[in-house]
Short mmCIF file of C-alpha atoms in Angstrom, two decimals:
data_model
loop_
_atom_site.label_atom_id
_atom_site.label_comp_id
_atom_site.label_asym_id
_atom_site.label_seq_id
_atom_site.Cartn_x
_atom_site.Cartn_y
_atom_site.Cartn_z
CA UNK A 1 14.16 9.26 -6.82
CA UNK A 2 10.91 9.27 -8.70
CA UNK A 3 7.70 11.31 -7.39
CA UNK A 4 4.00 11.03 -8.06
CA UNK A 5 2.36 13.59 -7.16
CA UNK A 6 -1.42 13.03 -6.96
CA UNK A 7 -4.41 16.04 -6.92
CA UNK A 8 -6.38 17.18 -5.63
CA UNK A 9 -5.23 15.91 -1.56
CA UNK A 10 -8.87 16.04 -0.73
CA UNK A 11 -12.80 15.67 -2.22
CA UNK A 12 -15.59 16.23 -0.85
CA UNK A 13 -18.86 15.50 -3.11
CA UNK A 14 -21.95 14.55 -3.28
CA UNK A 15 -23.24 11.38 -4.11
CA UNK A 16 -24.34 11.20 -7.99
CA UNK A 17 -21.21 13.57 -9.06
CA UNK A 18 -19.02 12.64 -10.98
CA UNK A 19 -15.03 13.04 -10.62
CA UNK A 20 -11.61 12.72 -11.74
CA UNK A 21 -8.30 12.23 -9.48
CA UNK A 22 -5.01 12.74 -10.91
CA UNK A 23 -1.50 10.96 -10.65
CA UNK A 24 1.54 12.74 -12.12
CA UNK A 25 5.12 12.45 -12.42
CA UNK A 26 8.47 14.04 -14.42
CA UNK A 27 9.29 10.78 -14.77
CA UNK A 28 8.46 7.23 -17.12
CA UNK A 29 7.15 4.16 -15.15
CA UNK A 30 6.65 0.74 -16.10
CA UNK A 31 3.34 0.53 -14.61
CA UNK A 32 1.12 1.89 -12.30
CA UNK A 33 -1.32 0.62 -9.75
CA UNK A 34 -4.61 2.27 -8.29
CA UNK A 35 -5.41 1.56 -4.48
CA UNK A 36 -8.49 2.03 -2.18
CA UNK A 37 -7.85 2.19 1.49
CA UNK A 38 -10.99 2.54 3.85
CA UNK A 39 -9.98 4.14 7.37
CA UNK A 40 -7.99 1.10 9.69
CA UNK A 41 -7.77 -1.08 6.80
CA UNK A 42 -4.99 -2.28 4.31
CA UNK A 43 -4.78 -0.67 0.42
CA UNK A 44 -7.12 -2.86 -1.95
CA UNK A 45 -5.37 -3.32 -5.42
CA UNK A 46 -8.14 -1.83 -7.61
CA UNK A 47 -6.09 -1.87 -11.52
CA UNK A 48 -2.96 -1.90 -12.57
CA UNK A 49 -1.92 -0.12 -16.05
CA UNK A 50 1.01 -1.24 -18.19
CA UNK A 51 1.31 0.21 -21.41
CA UNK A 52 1.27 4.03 -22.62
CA UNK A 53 -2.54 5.03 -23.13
CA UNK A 54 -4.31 2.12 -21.60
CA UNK A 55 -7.81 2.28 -20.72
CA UNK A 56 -9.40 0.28 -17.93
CA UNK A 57 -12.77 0.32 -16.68
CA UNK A 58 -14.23 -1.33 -13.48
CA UNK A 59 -17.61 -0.89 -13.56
CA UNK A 60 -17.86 2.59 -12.66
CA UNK A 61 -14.12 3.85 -12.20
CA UNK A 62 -12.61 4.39 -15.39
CA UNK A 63 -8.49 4.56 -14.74
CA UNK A 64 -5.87 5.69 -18.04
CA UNK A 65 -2.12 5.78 -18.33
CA UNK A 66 -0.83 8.24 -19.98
CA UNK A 67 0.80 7.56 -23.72
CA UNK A 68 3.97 8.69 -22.36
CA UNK A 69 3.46 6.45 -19.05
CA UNK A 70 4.07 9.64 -16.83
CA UNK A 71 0.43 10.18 -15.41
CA UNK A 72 -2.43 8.61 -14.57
CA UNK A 73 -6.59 9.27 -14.12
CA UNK A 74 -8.91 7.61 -11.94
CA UNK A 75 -12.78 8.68 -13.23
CA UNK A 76 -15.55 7.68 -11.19
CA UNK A 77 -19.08 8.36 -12.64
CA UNK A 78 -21.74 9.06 -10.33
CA UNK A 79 -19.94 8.94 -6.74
CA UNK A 80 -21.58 6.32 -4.41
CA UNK A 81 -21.24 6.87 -0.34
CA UNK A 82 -19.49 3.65 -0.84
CA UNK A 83 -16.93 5.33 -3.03
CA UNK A 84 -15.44 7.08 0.56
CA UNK A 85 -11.83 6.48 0.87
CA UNK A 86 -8.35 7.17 0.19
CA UNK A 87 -6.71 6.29 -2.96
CA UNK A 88 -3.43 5.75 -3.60
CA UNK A 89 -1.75 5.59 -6.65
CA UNK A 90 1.71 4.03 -7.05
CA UNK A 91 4.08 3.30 -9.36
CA UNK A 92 6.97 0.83 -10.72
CA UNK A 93 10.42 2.37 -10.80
CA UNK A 94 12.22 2.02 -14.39
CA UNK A 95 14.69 0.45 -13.83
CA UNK A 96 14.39 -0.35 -10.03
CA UNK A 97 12.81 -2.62 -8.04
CA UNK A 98 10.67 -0.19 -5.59
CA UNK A 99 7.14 0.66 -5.34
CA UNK A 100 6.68 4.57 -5.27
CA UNK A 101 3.47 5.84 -3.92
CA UNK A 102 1.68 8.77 -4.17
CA UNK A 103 0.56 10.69 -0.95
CA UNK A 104 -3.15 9.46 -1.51
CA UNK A 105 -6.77 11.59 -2.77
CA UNK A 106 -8.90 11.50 -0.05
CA UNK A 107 -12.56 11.38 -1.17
CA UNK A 108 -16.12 11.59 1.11
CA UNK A 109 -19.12 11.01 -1.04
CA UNK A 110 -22.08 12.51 1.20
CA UNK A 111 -25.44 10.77 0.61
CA UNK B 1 -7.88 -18.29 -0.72
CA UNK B 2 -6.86 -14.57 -1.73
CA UNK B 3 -6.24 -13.23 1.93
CA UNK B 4 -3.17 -12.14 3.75
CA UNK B 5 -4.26 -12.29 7.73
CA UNK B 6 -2.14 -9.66 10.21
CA UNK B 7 -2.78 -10.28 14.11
CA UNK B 8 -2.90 -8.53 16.33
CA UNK B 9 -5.33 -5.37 14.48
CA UNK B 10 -4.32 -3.65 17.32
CA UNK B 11 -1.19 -3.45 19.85
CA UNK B 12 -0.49 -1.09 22.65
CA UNK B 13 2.88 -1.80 23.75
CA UNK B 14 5.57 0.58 26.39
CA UNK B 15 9.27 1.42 25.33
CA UNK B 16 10.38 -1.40 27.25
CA UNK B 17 8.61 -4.03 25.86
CA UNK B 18 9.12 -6.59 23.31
CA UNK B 19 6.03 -8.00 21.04
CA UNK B 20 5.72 -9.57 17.44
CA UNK B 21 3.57 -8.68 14.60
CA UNK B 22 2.51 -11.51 12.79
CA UNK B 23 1.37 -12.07 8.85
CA UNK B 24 0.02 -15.16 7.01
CA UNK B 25 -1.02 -16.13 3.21
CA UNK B 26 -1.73 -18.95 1.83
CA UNK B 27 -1.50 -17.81 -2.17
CA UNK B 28 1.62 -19.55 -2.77
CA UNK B 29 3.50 -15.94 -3.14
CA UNK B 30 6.89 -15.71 -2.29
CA UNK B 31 8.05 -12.36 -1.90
CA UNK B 32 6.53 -10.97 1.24
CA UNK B 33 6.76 -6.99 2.38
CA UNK B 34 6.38 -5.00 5.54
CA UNK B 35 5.07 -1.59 5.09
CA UNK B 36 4.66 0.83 7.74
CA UNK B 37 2.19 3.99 6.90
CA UNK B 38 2.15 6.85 9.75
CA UNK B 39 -1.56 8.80 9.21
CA UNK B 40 -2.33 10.91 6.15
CA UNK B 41 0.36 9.43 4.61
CA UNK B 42 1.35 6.74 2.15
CA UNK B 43 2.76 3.40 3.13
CA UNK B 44 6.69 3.36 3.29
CA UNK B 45 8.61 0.57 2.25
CA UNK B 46 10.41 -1.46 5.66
CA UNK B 47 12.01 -4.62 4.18
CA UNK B 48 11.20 -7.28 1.33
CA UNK B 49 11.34 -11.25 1.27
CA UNK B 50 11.81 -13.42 -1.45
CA UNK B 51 11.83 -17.09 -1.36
CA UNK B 52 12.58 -16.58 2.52
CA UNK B 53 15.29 -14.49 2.29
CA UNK B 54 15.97 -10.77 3.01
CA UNK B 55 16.47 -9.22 0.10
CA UNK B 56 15.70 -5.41 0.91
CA UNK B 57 15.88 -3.61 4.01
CA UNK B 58 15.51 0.17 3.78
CA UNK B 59 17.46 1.11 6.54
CA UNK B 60 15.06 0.50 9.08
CA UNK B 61 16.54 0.68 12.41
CA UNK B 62 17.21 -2.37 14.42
CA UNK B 63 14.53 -2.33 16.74
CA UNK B 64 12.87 -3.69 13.87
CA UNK B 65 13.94 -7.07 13.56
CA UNK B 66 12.16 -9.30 10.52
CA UNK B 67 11.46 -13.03 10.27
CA UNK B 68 10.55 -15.54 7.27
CA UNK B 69 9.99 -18.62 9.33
CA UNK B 70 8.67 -20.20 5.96
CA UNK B 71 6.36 -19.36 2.51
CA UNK B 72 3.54 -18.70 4.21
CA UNK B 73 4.72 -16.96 7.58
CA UNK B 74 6.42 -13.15 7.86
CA UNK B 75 6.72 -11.95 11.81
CA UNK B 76 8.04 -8.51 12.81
CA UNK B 77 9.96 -8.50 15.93
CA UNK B 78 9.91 -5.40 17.66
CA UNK B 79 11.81 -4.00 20.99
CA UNK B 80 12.75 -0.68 22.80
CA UNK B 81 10.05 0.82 20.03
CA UNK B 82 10.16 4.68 20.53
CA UNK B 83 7.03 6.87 20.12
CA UNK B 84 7.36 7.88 17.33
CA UNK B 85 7.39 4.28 15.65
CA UNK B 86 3.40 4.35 16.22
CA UNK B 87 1.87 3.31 12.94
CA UNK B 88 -0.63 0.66 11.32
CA UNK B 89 2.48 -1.74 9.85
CA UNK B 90 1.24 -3.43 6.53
CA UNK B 91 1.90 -7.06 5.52
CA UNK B 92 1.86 -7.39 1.95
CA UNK B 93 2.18 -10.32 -0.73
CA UNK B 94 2.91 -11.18 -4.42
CA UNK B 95 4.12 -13.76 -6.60
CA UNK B 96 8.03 -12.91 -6.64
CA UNK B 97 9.72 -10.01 -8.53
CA UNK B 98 5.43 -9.51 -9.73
CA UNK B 99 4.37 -7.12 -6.71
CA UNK B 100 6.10 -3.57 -7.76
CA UNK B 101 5.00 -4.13 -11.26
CA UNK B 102 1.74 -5.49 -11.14
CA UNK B 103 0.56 -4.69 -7.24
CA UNK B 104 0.43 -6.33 -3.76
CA UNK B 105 -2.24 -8.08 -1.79
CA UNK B 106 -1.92 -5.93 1.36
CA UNK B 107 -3.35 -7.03 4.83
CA UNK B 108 -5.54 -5.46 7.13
CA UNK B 109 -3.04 -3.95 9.24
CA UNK B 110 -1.46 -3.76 12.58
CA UNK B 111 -2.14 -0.51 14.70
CA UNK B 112 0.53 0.08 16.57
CA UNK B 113 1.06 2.38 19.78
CA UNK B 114 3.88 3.34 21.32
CA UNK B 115 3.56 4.29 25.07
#
C-alpha cells in the first residue's frame, strides 16, 4: 500500500509568516490533490497536480509536485487567520483506483 | 449548482437503533463515495458508486448498509452501530472514474454518536 506522509503534524504561526507544508512518499503517483478542512466541515478541493514538477498558484498558496511525482509542497505567503485549518494532502494510486490520504498539517494562524 | 448536501449535520443515535444518513448533488456526477473520518485523522474510504452500482466496498461491516436510490441520491443505512463507529461520515462526488485522480466534492458531514 502506498503512504504519504505529510510534516510537520502541527503549525502554529503568526499571521504575516510565511510557511511551507510537506507531502512525501517512497512511492510514484499519478496525481495529487491538496485539501482544506475547517473544524465540523467536509475537505475543500483546493488543487490538484498532475505532471512531475508542476507549479500551481492560488492566489497566495503556491502548491508543486515533485519531478519524480513522489512529493508535494503547499507554500502559503503571509499566513491569514483565515488560513486556520487542516490540510490534507492525498494522492492517486498508480495503478489503482484508491484515494490515499495523508494524516493532515494542522495549521492556527494567530492574529 | 456545485454542492453536495448531507442531513442530518448531526445524529445522536443508541446501539439499538436504526437511522439513515442521507447525501444529495445535483452536478450530474456519477460515482458517489462514503467516507468516514474518526478525529485527528484522515478520511477512510467506506464504499464507492458508480452509475448506481456498488462498485467498492472496503470491508466495512454490515451494520453499514449503502443505498443508490438514483444519480443524485446516496443514503447510508445504519443499525446495531457500536461506539466506536462515532465519526463525521463524508459524502463525496465526482464525475466517474475522475474523483481519485483529479479530487472529490466532499459534503459537509454527518456527526455521528454512538450511545
Amino acid at each position: 500500500t502506498q503512504l504519504l506522509e505529510q510534516s510537520p503534524q502541527f503549525l502554529s504561526i503568526q499571521e504575516g509568516e510565511n510557511l511551507t507544508v510537506y507531502c512525501n512518499s517512497s512511492s510514484v503517483f499519478s496525481s495529487l490533490q491538496w485539501y482544506r478542512q475547517e473544524p465540523g466541515e467536509g475537505p475543500v478541493l483546493l488543487v490538484t497536480v498532475v505532471t512531475g514538477g508542476e507549479v500551481k498558484k492560488l492566489k497566495r498558496l503556491t502548491f508543486q509536485f515533485g519531478d519524480a511525482r513522489k512529493d508535494s509542497s503547499l507554500h502559503i505567503t503571509a499566513a491569514q487567520p483565515g488560513d486556520t485549518g487542516l490540510y490534507l494532502c492525498a494522492g492517486a494510486e498508480t495503478g489503482g483506483f484508491k484515494t490515499i490520504f495523508g494524516a493532515g498539517t494542522r495549521l492556527f494562524v494567530k492574529a | 449548482d456545485t454542492e453536495v448536501t448531507q442531513t442530518p449535520k448531526h445524529l445522536v443515535m443508541g446501539m439499538t437503533n436504526k437511522k439513515s444518513l442521507k447525501c444529495e448533488q445535483h452536478m450530474g456526477h456519477r460515482a458517489m463515495y462514503w467516507y468516514k473520518q474518526k478525529a485527528k485523522k484522515p478520511p477512510e474510504l467506506m464504499f464507492v458508486y458508480s452509475y448506481e452500482k456498488l462498485s467498492i466496498n472496503e470491508s466495512v461491516p454490515s451494520r453499514f448498509s449503502p443505498e443508490c436510490p438514483n444519480s443524485s441520491l446516496l443514503n447510508l443505512h445504519l443499525h446495531a452501530l457500536q461506539p466506536e463507529d462515532s465519526a463525521l461520515y463524508l459524502c463525496a462526488s465526482s464525475p466517474p472514474g475522475t474523483g481519485e485522480r483529479y479530487g472529490y466534492t466532499f459534503g459537509s458531514g454527518t456527526r455521528l454518536t454512538v450511545v
